[in-house]
Amino acid sequence: MTSKQPILNDLHDKLAETAYEAIEWRRYMHQYPELSFQEEKTALYIQEKLRSFGLQVTSNIGGLGITAVLEGAHPGKTIAFRADFDALPIEDEKEVPYKSQNPGVMHACGHDGHTAALLWTAKTLSEFKRSIHGKIVFIFQPAEELPPGGAKFMVEAGVLGGVDYVFGAHLDSQSPLGTMVVGEGYQMAAVDKFSIKVQGIGGHGARPHQAVDAIVIASEIVNSLQKIVSRQVDPLQSAVVTIGVLQAGSAFNIIADKALLEGTVRTFDAAVRKQVEEQIYRIAEGITAAFGATCQIDYLNGYPALYNPSAETETVRSLFVEEFSADRVVEMEPSMGAEDFSYFLLEKPGTYFRAGSRNEDPATHYPHHHPKFDFDERALENISKAFVKIANHYVM
């Protein structure tokens, strides 16, 4: 038993005493979800809880962002934990007592759980102020789901000033309850969004030679964009180009004069990211010009790729082996999904990890962003235990 184990045992006892509160908080937020950049009532709810813990609360950071600072009785390092609290434009199809009461809006990614777990952590650690050597900053971030995202604005507002390390967690419906998922290096992709508006010349379907067919041009663009990854990107690199929207035409016998394409690009490497963007411009502009049409391209660089530094990730892996046992700590598999916690890790060392949240009940097996998404609420305790263990290592 290490010298830190007795206080860790006390922290575990305190978590166990207040588990019911964390579940109540999660279910309340699940019933009253709010979309990205609109989470005003959720932000007020979080602030109210944090102030009741006796913490120093600052609101409206880079928008609706919130921090709460727990200053220990002794000098030391400053660590930060982050949770997101926005919901998605999805109709909740679950039949549970805590079903969303806001039509068309749902916590379908577990952000209500992340926030409840971090509130739980903050309340627990606030009762151990005398044992803390340094500071703990609890970051509650809005708008993770919608680029440019809330993390960017909070970082630009200086939320990480004075912070030495930053850590974030996410529920994982693909991993069994009790597992903790950890991995170093690139773990989530950079995400970019683009739209291409093609302007041709409309006409009668029987006289195509008198028109410039926007549908044909858009189809050529779609086919050519699919060749960027297969023929332009180094096969040892990772990239995805997906067209999710193609809109054109109004009648079966009219040649469309306009077409709209929208899509996303996912990459890890910054040079590949830039290369793909340039290729999209070159292909779209070249094809439209060749057909005698024009195009307007709007390209949004979204979240950067999420990179977990080796040193801090290995430290957390070792801590989780101590806390949960070696067989419950599993390797994270890189994903082409995106997460704006990447902005925090560009500024400070730390790591991003996941907590398994599915059990034998099929209700917990739905993927994130599904209208029936739900999770085993015991996973909240694992997130809180993970944060407490990290705090115990760095500042206690």
PDB file of C-alpha atoms in Angstrom, residues 189-295:
ATOM      1  CA  ALA A 189      -9.162  12.659 -36.713  1.00  0.00           C
ATOM      2  CA  ALA A 190      -9.227  16.270 -37.760  1.00  0.00           C
ATOM      3  CA  VAL A 191     -12.663  17.084 -39.159  1.00  0.00           C
ATOM      4  CA  ASP A 192     -13.336  19.516 -41.999  1.00  0.00           C
ATOM      5  CA  LYS A 193     -16.615  20.396 -43.688  1.00  0.00           C
ATOM      6  CA  PHE A 194     -17.099  21.680 -47.217  1.00  0.00           C
ATOM      7  CA  SER A 195     -19.861  22.672 -49.611  1.00  0.00           C
ATOM      8  CA  ILE A 196     -19.698  23.085 -53.380  1.00  0.00           C
ATOM      9  CA  LYS A 197     -22.381  25.052 -55.215  1.00  0.00           C
ATOM     10  CA  VAL A 198     -22.405  24.354 -58.940  1.00  0.00           C
ATOM     11  CA  GLN A 199     -23.959  26.955 -61.249  1.00  0.00           C
ATOM     12  CA  GLY A 200     -24.802  25.711 -64.742  1.00  0.00           C
ATOM     13  CA  ILE A 201     -27.504  26.654 -67.241  1.00  0.00           C
ATOM     14  CA  GLY A 202     -30.943  25.132 -67.021  1.00  0.00           C
ATOM     15  CA  GLY A 203     -32.966  23.915 -69.941  1.00  0.00           C
ATOM     16  CA  HIS A 204     -35.438  21.445 -71.378  1.00  0.00           C
ATOM     17  CA  GLY A 205     -34.646  17.784 -70.857  1.00  0.00           C
ATOM     18  CA  ALA A 206     -35.118  17.169 -74.597  1.00  0.00           C
ATOM     19  CA  ARG A 207     -32.477  19.749 -75.603  1.00  0.00           C
ATOM     20  CA  PRO A 208     -29.395  19.089 -73.439  1.00  0.00           C
ATOM     21  CA  HIS A 209     -27.089  20.768 -75.985  1.00  0.00           C
ATOM     22  CA  GLN A 210     -28.665  24.118 -75.077  1.00  0.00           C
ATOM     23  CA  ALA A 211     -27.975  23.732 -71.343  1.00  0.00           C
ATOM     24  CA  VAL A 212     -25.105  23.147 -68.925  1.00  0.00           C
ATOM     25  CA  ASP A 213     -26.287  20.282 -66.741  1.00  0.00           C
ATOM     26  CA  ALA A 214     -25.457  20.909 -63.064  1.00  0.00           C
ATOM     27  CA  ILE A 215     -26.361  17.323 -62.139  1.00  0.00           C
ATOM     28  CA  VAL A 216     -23.899  15.825 -64.604  1.00  0.00           C
ATOM     29  CA  ILE A 217     -21.195  18.207 -63.396  1.00  0.00           C
ATOM     30  CA  ALA A 218     -21.926  17.438 -59.743  1.00  0.00           C
ATOM     31  CA  SER A 219     -21.796  13.710 -60.490  1.00  0.00           C
ATOM     32  CA  GLU A 220     -18.379  14.105 -62.086  1.00  0.00           C
ATOM     33  CA  ILE A 221     -17.173  16.028 -59.044  1.00  0.00           C
ATOM     34  CA  VAL A 222     -18.415  13.313 -56.661  1.00  0.00           C
ATOM     35  CA  ASN A 223     -16.680  10.560 -58.633  1.00  0.00           C
ATOM     36  CA  SER A 224     -13.444  12.515 -58.884  1.00  0.00           C
ATOM     37  CA  LEU A 225     -13.355  13.448 -55.207  1.00  0.00           C
ATOM     38  CA  GLN A 226     -13.447   9.737 -54.340  1.00  0.00           C
ATOM     39  CA  LYS A 227     -10.116   9.325 -56.148  1.00  0.00           C
ATOM     40  CA  ILE A 228      -8.284  11.788 -53.886  1.00  0.00           C
ATOM     41  CA  VAL A 229      -7.699   9.195 -51.182  1.00  0.00           C
ATOM     42  CA  SER A 230      -7.022   6.279 -53.529  1.00  0.00           C
ATOM     43  CA  ARG A 231      -4.729   8.128 -55.953  1.00  0.00           C
ATOM     44  CA  GLN A 232      -3.434  11.301 -54.307  1.00  0.00           C
ATOM     45  CA  VAL A 233      -2.824  10.443 -50.644  1.00  0.00           C
ATOM     46  CA  ASP A 234       0.116   8.326 -49.502  1.00  0.00           C
ATOM     47  CA  PRO A 235      -1.389   4.870 -48.817  1.00  0.00           C
ATOM     48  CA  LEU A 236       0.489   4.763 -45.509  1.00  0.00           C
ATOM     49  CA  GLN A 237      -1.486   7.805 -44.359  1.00  0.00           C
ATOM     50  CA  SER A 238      -5.151   7.916 -43.320  1.00  0.00           C
ATOM     51  CA  ALA A 239      -7.813  10.053 -44.969  1.00  0.00           C
ATOM     52  CA  VAL A 240     -11.543   9.998 -45.661  1.00  0.00           C
ATOM     53  CA  VAL A 241     -13.537  12.097 -48.129  1.00  0.00           C
ATOM     54  CA  THR A 242     -17.306  11.624 -47.815  1.00  0.00           C
ATOM     55  CA  ILE A 243     -20.095  13.380 -49.713  1.00  0.00           C
ATOM     56  CA  GLY A 244     -23.169  13.393 -47.505  1.00  0.00           C
ATOM     57  CA  VAL A 245     -25.421  15.759 -49.470  1.00  0.00           C
ATOM     58  CA  LEU A 246     -26.179  16.067 -53.194  1.00  0.00           C
ATOM     59  CA  GLN A 247     -29.176  18.227 -54.008  1.00  0.00           C
ATOM     60  CA  ALA A 248     -30.310  19.253 -57.494  1.00  0.00           C
ATOM     61  CA  GLY A 249     -33.285  19.359 -59.832  1.00  0.00           C
ATOM     62  CA  SER A 250     -36.994  20.030 -59.556  1.00  0.00           C
ATOM     63  CA  ALA A 251     -38.669  17.978 -62.319  1.00  0.00           C
ATOM     64  CA  PHE A 252     -37.994  14.881 -64.443  1.00  0.00           C
ATOM     65  CA  ASN A 253     -37.859  16.794 -67.737  1.00  0.00           C
ATOM     66  CA  ILE A 254     -35.891  19.867 -66.678  1.00  0.00           C
ATOM     67  CA  ILE A 255     -32.105  20.107 -66.783  1.00  0.00           C
ATOM     68  CA  ALA A 256     -31.019  21.533 -63.439  1.00  0.00           C
ATOM     69  CA  ASP A 257     -29.079  24.770 -63.410  1.00  0.00           C
ATOM     70  CA  LYS A 258     -27.867  24.391 -59.819  1.00  0.00           C
ATOM     71  CA  ALA A 259     -26.489  21.617 -57.638  1.00  0.00           C
ATOM     72  CA  LEU A 260     -25.245  21.526 -54.053  1.00  0.00           C
ATOM     73  CA  LEU A 261     -22.718  19.089 -52.623  1.00  0.00           C
ATOM     74  CA  GLU A 262     -21.740  18.905 -48.960  1.00  0.00           C
ATOM     75  CA  GLY A 263     -19.169  16.638 -47.412  1.00  0.00           C
ATOM     76  CA  THR A 264     -16.534  16.011 -44.789  1.00  0.00           C
ATOM     77  CA  VAL A 265     -12.806  15.304 -44.742  1.00  0.00           C
ATOM     78  CA  ARG A 266     -11.109  13.320 -41.967  1.00  0.00           C
ATOM     79  CA  THR A 267      -7.322  13.155 -41.572  1.00  0.00           C
ATOM     80  CA  PHE A 268      -4.624  12.731 -38.935  1.00  0.00           C
ATOM     81  CA  ASP A 269      -1.565  14.331 -40.552  1.00  0.00           C
ATOM     82  CA  ALA A 270      -1.615  18.124 -40.993  1.00  0.00           C
ATOM     83  CA  ALA A 271       0.135  17.989 -44.387  1.00  0.00           C
ATOM     84  CA  VAL A 272      -2.368  15.431 -45.690  1.00  0.00           C
ATOM     85  CA  ARG A 273      -5.191  17.602 -44.369  1.00  0.00           C
ATOM     86  CA  LYS A 274      -3.945  20.564 -46.403  1.00  0.00           C
ATOM     87  CA  GLN A 275      -3.302  18.399 -49.454  1.00  0.00           C
ATOM     88  CA  VAL A 276      -6.868  17.063 -49.514  1.00  0.00           C
ATOM     89  CA  GLU A 277      -8.322  20.566 -49.174  1.00  0.00           C
ATOM     90  CA  GLU A 278      -6.248  21.797 -52.111  1.00  0.00           C
ATOM     91  CA  GLN A 279      -7.270  18.813 -54.230  1.00  0.00           C
ATOM     92  CA  ILE A 280     -10.959  19.445 -53.579  1.00  0.00           C
ATOM     93  CA  TYR A 281     -10.611  23.010 -54.837  1.00  0.00           C
ATOM     94  CA  ARG A 282      -8.592  21.913 -57.876  1.00  0.00           C
ATOM     95  CA  ILE A 283     -11.008  19.164 -58.871  1.00  0.00           C
ATOM     96  CA  ALA A 284     -14.227  21.137 -58.371  1.00  0.00           C
ATOM     97  CA  GLU A 285     -12.955  24.241 -60.123  1.00  0.00           C
ATOM     98  CA  GLY A 286     -11.386  22.244 -62.964  1.00  0.00           C
ATOM     99  CA  ILE A 287     -14.474  20.149 -63.711  1.00  0.00           C
ATOM    100  CA  THR A 288     -16.925  23.039 -63.583  1.00  0.00           C
ATOM    101  CA  ALA A 289     -14.690  25.143 -65.851  1.00  0.00           C
ATOM    102  CA  ALA A 290     -14.349  22.266 -68.321  1.00  0.00           C
ATOM    103  CA  PHE A 291     -18.145  22.067 -68.645  1.00  0.00           C
ATOM    104  CA  GLY A 292     -18.596  25.829 -68.933  1.00  0.00           C
ATOM    105  CA  ALA A 293     -20.057  26.193 -65.447  1.00  0.00           C
ATOM    106  CA  THR A 294     -18.890  27.903 -62.270  1.00  0.00           C
ATOM    107  CA  CYS A 295     -18.712  26.843 -58.623  1.00  0.00           C
TER     108      CYS A 295
END
